[in-house]
mmCIF file of C-alpha atoms in Angstrom:
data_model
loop_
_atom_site.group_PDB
_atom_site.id
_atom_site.type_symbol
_atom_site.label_atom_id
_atom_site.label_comp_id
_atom_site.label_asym_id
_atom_site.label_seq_id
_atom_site.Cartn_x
_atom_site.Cartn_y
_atom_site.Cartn_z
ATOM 1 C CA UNK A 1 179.588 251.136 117.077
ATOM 2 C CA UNK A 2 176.453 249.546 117.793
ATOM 3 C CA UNK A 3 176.136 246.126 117.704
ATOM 4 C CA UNK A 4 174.255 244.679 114.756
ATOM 5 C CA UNK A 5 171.147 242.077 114.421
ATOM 6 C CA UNK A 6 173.881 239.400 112.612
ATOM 7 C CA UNK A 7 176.235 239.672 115.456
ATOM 8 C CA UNK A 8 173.453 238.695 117.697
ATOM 9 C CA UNK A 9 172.088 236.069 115.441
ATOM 10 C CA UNK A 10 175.556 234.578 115.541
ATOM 11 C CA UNK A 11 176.176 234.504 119.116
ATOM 12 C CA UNK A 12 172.582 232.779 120.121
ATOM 13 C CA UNK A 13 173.208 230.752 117.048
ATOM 14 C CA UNK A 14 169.564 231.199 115.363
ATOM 15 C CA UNK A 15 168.932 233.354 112.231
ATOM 16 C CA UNK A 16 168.891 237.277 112.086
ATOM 17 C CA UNK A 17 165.192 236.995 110.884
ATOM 18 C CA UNK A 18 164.809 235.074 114.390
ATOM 19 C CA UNK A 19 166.908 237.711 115.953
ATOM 20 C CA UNK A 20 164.636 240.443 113.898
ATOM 21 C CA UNK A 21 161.127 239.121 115.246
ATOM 22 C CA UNK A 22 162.607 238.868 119.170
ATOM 23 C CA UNK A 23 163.945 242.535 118.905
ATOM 24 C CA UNK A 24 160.391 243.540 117.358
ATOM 25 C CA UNK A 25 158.264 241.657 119.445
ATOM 26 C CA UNK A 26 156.633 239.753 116.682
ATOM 27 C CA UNK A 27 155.258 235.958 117.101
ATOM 28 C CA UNK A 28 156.172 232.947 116.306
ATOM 29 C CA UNK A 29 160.095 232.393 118.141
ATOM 30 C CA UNK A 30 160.183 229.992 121.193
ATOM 31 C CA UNK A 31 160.233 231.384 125.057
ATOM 32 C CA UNK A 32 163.648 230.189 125.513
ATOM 33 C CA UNK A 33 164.879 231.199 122.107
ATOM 34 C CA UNK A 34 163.538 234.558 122.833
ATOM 35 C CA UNK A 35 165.272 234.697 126.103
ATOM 36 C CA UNK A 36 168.847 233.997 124.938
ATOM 37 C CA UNK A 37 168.351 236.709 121.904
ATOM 38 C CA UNK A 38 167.335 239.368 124.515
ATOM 39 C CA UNK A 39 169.663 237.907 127.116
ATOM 40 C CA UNK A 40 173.053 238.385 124.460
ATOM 41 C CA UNK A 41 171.385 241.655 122.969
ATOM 42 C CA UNK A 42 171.656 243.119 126.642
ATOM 43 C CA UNK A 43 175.220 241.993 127.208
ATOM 44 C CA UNK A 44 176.452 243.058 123.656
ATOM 45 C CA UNK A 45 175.230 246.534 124.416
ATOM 46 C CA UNK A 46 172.268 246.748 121.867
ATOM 47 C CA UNK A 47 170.085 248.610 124.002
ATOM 48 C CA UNK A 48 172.889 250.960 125.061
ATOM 49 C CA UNK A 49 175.768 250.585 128.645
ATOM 50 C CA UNK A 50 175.392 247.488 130.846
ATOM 51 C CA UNK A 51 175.285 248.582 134.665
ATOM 52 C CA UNK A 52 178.030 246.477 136.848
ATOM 53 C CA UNK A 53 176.476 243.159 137.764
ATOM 54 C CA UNK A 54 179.911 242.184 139.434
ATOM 55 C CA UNK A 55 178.324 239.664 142.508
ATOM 56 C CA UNK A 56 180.655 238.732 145.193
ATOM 57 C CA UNK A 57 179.523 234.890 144.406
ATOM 58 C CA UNK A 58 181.581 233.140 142.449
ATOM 59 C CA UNK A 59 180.830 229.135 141.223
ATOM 60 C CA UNK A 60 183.598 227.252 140.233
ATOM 61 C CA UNK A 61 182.582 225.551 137.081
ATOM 62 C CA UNK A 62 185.292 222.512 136.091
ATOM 63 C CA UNK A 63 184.961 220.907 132.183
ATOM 64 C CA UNK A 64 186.853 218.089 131.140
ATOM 65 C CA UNK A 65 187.160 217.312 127.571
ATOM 66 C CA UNK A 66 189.883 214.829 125.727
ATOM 67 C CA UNK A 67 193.252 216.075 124.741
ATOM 68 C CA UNK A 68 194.379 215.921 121.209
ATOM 69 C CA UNK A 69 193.987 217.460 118.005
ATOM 70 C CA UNK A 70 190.264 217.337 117.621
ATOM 71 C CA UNK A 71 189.795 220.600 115.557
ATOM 72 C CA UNK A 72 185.640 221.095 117.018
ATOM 73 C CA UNK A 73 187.155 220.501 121.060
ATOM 74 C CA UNK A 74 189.364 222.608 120.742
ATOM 75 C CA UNK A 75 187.249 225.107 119.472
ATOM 76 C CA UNK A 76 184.383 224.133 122.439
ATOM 77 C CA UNK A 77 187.062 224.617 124.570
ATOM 78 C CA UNK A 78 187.882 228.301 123.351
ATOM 79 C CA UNK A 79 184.273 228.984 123.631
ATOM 80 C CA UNK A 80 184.031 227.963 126.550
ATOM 81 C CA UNK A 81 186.269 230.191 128.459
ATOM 82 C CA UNK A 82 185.174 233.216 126.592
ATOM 83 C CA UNK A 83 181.339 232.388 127.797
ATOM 84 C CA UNK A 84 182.231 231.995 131.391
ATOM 85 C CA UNK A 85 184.272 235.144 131.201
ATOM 86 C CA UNK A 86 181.430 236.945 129.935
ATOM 87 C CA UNK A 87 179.743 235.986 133.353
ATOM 88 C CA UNK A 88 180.537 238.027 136.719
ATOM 89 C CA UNK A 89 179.488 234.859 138.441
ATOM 90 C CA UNK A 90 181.615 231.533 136.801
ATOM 91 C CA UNK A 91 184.731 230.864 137.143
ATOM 92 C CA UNK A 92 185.735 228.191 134.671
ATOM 93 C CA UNK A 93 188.527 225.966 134.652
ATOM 94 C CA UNK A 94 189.129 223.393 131.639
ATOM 95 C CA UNK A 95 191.007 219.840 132.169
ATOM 96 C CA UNK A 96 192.169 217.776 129.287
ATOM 97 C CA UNK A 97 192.194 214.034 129.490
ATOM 98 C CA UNK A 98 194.448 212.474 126.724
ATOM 99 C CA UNK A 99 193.193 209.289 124.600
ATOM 100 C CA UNK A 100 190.219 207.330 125.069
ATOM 101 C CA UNK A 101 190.948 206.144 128.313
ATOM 102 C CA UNK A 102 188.707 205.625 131.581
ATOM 103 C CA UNK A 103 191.069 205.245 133.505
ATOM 104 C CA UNK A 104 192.150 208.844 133.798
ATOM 105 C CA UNK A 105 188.720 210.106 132.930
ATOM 106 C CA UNK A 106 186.993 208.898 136.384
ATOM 107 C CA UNK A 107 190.461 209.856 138.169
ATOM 108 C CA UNK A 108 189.906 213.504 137.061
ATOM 109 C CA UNK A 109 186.437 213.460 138.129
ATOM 110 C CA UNK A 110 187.554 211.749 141.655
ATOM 111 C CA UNK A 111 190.098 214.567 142.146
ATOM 112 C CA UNK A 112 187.551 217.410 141.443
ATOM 113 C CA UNK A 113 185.126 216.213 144.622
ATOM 114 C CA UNK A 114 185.325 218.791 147.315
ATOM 115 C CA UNK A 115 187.108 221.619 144.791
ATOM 116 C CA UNK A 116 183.995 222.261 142.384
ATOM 117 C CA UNK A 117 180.673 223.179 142.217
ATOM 118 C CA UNK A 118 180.163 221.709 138.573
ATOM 119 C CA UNK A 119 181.257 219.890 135.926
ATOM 120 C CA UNK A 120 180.371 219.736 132.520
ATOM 121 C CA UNK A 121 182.180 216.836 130.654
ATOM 122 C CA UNK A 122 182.550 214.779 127.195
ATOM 123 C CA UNK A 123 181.963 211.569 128.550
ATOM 124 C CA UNK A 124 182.966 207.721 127.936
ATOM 125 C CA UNK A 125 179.881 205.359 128.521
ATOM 126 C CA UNK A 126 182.202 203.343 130.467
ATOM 127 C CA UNK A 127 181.273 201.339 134.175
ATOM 128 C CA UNK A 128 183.847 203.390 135.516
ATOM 129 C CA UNK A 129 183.271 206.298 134.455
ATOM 130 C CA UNK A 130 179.741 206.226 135.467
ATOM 131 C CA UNK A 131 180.404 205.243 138.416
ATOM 132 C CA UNK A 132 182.633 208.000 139.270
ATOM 133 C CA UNK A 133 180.105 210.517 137.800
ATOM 134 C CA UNK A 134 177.339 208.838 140.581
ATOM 135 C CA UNK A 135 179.921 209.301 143.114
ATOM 136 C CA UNK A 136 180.756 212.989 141.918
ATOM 137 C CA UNK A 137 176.731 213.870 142.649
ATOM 138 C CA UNK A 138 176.439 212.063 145.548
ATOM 139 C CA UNK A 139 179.251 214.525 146.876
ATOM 140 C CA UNK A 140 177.049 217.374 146.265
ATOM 141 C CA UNK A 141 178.864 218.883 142.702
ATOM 142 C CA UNK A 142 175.921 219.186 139.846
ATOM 143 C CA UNK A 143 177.536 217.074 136.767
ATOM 144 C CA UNK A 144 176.405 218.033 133.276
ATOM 145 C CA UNK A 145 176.730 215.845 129.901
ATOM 146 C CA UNK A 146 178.185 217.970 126.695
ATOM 147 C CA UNK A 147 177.960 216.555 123.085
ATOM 148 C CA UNK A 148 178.147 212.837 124.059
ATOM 149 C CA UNK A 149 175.518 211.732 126.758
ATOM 150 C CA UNK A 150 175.262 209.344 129.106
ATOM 151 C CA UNK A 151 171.591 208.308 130.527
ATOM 152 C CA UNK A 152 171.930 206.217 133.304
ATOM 153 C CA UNK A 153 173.937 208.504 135.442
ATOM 154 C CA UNK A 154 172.633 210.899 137.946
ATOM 155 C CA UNK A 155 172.859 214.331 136.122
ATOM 156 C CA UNK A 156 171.326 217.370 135.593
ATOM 157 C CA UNK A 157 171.000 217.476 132.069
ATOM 158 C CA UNK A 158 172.651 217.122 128.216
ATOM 159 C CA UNK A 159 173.933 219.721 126.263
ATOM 160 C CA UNK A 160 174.503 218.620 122.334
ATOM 161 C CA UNK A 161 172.855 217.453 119.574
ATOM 162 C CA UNK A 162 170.865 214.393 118.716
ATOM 163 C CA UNK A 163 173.165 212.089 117.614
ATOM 164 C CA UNK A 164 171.249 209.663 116.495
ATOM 165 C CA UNK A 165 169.084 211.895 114.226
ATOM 166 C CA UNK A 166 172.260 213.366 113.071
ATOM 167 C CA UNK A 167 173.495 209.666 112.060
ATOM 168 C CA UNK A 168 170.212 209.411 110.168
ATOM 169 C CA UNK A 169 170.402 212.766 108.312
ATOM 170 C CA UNK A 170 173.659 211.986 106.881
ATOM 171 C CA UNK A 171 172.854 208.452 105.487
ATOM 172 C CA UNK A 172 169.762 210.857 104.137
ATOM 173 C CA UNK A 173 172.148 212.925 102.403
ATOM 174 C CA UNK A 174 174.554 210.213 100.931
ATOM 175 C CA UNK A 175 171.444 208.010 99.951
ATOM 176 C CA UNK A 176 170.364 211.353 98.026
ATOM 177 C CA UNK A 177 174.265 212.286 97.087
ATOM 178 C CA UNK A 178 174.776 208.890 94.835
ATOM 179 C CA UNK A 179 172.708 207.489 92.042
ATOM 180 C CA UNK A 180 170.286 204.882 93.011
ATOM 181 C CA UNK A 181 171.725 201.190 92.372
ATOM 182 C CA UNK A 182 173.989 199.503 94.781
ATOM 183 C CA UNK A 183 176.796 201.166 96.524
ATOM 184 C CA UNK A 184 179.912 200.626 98.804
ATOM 185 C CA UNK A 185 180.037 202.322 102.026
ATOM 186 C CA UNK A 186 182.843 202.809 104.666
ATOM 187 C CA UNK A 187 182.377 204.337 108.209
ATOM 188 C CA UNK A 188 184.650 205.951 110.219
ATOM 189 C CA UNK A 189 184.055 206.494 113.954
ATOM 190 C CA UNK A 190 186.432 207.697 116.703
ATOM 191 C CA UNK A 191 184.936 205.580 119.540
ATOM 192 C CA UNK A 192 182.516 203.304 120.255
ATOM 193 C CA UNK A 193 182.884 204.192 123.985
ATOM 194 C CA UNK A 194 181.267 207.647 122.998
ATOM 195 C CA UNK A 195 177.668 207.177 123.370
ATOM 196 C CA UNK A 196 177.538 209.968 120.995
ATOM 197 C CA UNK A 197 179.538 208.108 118.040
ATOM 198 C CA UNK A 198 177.323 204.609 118.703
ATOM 199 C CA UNK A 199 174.432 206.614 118.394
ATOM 200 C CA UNK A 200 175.570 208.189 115.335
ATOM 201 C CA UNK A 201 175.935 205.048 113.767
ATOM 202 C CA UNK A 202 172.673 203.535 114.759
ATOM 203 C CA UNK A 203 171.166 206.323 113.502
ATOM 204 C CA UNK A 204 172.715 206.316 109.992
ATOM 205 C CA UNK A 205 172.525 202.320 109.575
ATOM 206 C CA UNK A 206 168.554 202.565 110.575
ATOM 207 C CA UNK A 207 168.008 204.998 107.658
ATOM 208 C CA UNK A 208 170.126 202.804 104.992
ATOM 209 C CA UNK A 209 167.388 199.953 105.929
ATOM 210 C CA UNK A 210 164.769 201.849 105.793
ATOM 211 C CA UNK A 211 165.473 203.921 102.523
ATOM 212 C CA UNK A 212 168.175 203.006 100.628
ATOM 213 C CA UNK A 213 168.701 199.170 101.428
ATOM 214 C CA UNK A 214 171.064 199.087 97.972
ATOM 215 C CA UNK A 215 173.813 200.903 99.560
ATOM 216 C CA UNK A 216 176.125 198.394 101.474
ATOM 217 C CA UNK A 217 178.735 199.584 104.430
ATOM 218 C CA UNK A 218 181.568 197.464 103.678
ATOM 219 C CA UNK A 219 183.379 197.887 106.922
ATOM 220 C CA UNK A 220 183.555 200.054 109.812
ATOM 221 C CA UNK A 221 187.392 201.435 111.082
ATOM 222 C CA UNK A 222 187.311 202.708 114.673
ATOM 223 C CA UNK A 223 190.440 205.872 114.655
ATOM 224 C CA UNK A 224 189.964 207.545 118.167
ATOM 225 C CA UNK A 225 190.372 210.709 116.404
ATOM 226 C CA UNK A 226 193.621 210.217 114.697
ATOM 227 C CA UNK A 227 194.355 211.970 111.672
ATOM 228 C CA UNK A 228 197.191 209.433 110.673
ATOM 229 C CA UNK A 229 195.102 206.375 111.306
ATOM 230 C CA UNK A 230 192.081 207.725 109.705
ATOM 231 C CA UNK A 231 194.846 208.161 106.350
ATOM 232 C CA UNK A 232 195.832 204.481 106.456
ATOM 233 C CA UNK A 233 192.180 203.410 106.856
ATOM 234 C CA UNK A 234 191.106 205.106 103.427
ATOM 235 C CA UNK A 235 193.671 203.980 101.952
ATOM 236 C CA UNK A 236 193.148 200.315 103.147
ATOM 237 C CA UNK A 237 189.439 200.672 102.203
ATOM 238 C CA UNK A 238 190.154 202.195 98.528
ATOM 239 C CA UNK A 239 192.915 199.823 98.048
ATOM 240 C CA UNK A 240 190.302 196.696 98.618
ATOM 241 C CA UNK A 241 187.673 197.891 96.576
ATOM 242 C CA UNK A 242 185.503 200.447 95.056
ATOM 243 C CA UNK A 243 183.869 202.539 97.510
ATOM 244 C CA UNK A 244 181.334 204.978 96.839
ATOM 245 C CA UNK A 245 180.681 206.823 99.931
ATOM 246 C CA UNK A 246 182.397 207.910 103.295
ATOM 247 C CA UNK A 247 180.718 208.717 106.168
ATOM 248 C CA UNK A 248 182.626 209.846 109.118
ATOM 249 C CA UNK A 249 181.295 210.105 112.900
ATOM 250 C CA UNK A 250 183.532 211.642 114.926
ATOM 251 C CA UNK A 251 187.027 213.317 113.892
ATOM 252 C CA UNK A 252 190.192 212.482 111.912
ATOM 253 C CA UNK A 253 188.208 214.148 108.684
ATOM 254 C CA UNK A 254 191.903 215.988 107.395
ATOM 255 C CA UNK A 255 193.348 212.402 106.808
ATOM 256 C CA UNK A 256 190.373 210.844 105.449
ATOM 257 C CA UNK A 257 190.436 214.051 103.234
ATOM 258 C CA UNK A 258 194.086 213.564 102.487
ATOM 259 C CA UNK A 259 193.820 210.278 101.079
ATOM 260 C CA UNK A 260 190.673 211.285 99.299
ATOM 261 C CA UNK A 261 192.834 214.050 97.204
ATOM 262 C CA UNK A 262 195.733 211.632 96.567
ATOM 263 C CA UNK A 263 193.500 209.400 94.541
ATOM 264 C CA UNK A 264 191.106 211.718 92.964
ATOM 265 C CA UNK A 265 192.032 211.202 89.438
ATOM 266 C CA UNK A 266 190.603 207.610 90.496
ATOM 267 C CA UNK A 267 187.258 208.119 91.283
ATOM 268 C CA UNK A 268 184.597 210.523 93.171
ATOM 269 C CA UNK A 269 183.704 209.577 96.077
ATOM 270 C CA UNK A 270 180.619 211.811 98.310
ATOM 271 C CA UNK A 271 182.100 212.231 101.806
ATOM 272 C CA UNK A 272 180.174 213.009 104.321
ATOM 273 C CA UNK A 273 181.110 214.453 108.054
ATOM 274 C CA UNK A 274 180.576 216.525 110.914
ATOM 275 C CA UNK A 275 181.576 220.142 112.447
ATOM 276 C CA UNK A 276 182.226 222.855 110.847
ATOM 277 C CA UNK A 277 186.254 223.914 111.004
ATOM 278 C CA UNK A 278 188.677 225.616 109.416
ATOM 279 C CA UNK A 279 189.872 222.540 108.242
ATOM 280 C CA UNK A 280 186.554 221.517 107.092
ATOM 281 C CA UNK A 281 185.647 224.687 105.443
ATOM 282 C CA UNK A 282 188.541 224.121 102.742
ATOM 283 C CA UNK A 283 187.579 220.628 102.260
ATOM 284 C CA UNK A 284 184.101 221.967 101.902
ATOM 285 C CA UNK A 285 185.805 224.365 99.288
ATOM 286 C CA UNK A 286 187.824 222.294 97.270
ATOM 287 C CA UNK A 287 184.920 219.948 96.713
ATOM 288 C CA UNK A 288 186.897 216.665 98.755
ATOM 289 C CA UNK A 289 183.874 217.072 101.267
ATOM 290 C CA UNK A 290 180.075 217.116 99.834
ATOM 291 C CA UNK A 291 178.361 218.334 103.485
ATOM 292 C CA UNK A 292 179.325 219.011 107.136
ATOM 293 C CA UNK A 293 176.590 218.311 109.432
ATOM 294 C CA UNK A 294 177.440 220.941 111.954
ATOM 295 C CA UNK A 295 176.538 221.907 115.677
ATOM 296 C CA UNK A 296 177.470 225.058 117.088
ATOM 297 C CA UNK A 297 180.144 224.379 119.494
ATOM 298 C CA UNK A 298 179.484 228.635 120.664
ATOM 299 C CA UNK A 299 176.141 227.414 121.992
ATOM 300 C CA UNK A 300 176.670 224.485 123.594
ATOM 301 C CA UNK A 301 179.018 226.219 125.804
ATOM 302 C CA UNK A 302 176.540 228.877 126.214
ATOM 303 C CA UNK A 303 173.891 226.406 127.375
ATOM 304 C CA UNK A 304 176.285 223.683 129.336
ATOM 305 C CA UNK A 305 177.116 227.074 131.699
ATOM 306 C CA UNK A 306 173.960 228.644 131.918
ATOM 307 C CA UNK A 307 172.695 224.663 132.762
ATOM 308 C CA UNK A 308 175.341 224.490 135.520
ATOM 309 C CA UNK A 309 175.177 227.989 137.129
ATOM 310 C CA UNK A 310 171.660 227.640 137.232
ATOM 311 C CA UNK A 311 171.406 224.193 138.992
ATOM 312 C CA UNK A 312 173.804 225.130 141.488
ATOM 313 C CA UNK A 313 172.052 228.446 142.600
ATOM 314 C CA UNK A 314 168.893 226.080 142.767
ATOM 315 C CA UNK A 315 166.833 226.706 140.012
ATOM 316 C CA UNK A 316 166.115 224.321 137.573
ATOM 317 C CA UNK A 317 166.455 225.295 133.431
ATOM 318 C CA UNK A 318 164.651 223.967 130.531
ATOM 319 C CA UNK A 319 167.356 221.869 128.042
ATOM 320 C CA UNK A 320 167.805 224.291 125.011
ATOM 321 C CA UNK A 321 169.427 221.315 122.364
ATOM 322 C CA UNK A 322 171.677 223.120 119.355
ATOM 323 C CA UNK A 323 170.035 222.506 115.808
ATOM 324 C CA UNK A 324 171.616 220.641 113.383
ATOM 325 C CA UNK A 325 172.908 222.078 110.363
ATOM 326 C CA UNK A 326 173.981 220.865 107.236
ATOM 327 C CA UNK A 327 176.982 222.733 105.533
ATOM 328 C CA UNK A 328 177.549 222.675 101.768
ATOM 329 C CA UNK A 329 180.249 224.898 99.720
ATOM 330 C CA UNK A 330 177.336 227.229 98.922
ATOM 331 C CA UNK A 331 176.205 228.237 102.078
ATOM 332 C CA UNK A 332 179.678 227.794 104.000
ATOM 333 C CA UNK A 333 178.991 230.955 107.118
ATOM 334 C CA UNK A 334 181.195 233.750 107.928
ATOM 335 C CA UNK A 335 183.576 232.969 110.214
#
């Protein structure tokens, strides 16, 4: 069965209508965008058999990302392997650090000198840490930033969103969410040692300021991704008062969303979080959740490889950052 302009649309993660003008030559889509549609409409067989491209060179591409039960790194992660197995040329070998710990973290990256030719990572902005990463490129191994950057490390690029102006879109959408007059706000983030998560929150205090300088963020609970502790926190937060919106940064959005349904009869509260999961999609559903401001974890492991592969065979490639997108029960995707 041939393979169909939606299938292609969701794979480079742009629209079919995007997909549409590349396959018809029409104006108005990007260089790079129109590379990647023609580049996964050639390997999903569109325009008919593949010939063998098997190369005798193989790169060893490593990625470490934190253990746990993050529901979006686990699905980077599965993503991931099926993009570098779509390439004759990667092999692709994923390490998982557990907690929020350094420690570990620059240990890992230690180990893999002399045994890689890349790495692509979700780092801490930690002295260590960068350090290690300096050390890892002085040793001759290209090192790549995914989701959370660093910038004062020697790399060859970012993969991910911008956090920041994802921070600011969703104090945007809660500011439009609740009635004008003053407002309660809690926010959740799983680490301030992700550069990512800081700039998150940066982002989405800078628009409250700006715009709505009536809504008030009553506290701030650091959960390092924990579903559990993310449950006690909402419940610490609606036991002390009455909040009016949530906005969570990083993970832990099943027991915010727990606590959220426990006490519904209570109150509304808009709820506002990121990446689009399973999880997330029922939340989205069942109306706990207002938005998701989502990335798309298929591309960022789509451009973190071709970033890598690329900079080791000596050629250098334009950063392609994922879109934002903003989920709402209405316009949840197919899976």
């Amino acid at each position: 069965m041939r393979t169909t302009v939606s299938e292609i649309a969701r794979e480079a993660g742009v629209s079919p209508a995007t997909v549409d003008r590349v396959l018809n030559e029409r104006e108005g889509v990007r260089p790079r965008t129109r590379e990647i549609v023609m580049q996964i409409a050639r390997r999903l067989g569109y325009f008919g058999p593949q010939e063998d491209t098997t190369t005798d060179t193989q790169l060893r591409l490593d990625f470490v990302l934190p253990a746990g039960s993050n529901s979006f790194v686990r699905t980077l992660k599965k993503y991931l392997l099926e993009e570098s197995r779509g390439r004759a040329d990667v092999t692709a070998n994923i390490h998982e650090i557990e907690g929020f710990d350094p420690d570990r973290l620059s240990a890992k990256l230690t180990d893999l000198r002399g045994h890689t030719d890349a790495v692509g990572l979700i780092a801490l902005d930690h002295p260590q840490v960068r350090e290690a990463i300096n050390d890892l490129t002085k040793s001759g191994v290209r090192v790549g930033t995914l989701v959370s950057d660093i910038r004062s490390v020697d790399k060859i690029g970012y993969v991910g969103v911008d956090n920041r102006a994802a921070g600011r879109l969703a104090g945007f959408l809660l500011g439009r969410f609740l009635p004008r007059g003053p407002h309660n706000i809690a926010v959740f983030i799983g680490s301030l040692a992700y550069r990512g998560h800081e700039e998150r929150e940066m982002g989405f205090r800078s628009i409250l300021s700006e715009e709505f300088p009536e809504m008030r963020i009553i506290g701030t609970a650091e959960v390092s991704d924990d579903r559990d502790l993310a449950y006690s926190e909402t419940m610490r937060f609606l036991d002390q008062g009455n909040i009016s919106g949530i906005y969570n940064i990083g993970s832990g959005n099943q027991g915010i969303a727990q606590a959220l349904r426990e006490t519904r009869g209570k109150r509304k509260i808009a709820f506002i979080g990121h990446d689009l999961t399973d999880a997330t999609r029922l939340m989205l559903l069942d109306r706990t959740m207002d938005a998701v401001i989502d990335q798309n974890p298929r591309v960022e492991a789509r451009e973190i490889i071709r970033l890598l592969a690329s900079s080791v065979k000596g050629s250098t490639e334009p950063e392609f950052l994922p879109r934002l997108q903003v989920v709402f029960r209405e316009n949840i995707p197919a899976n």
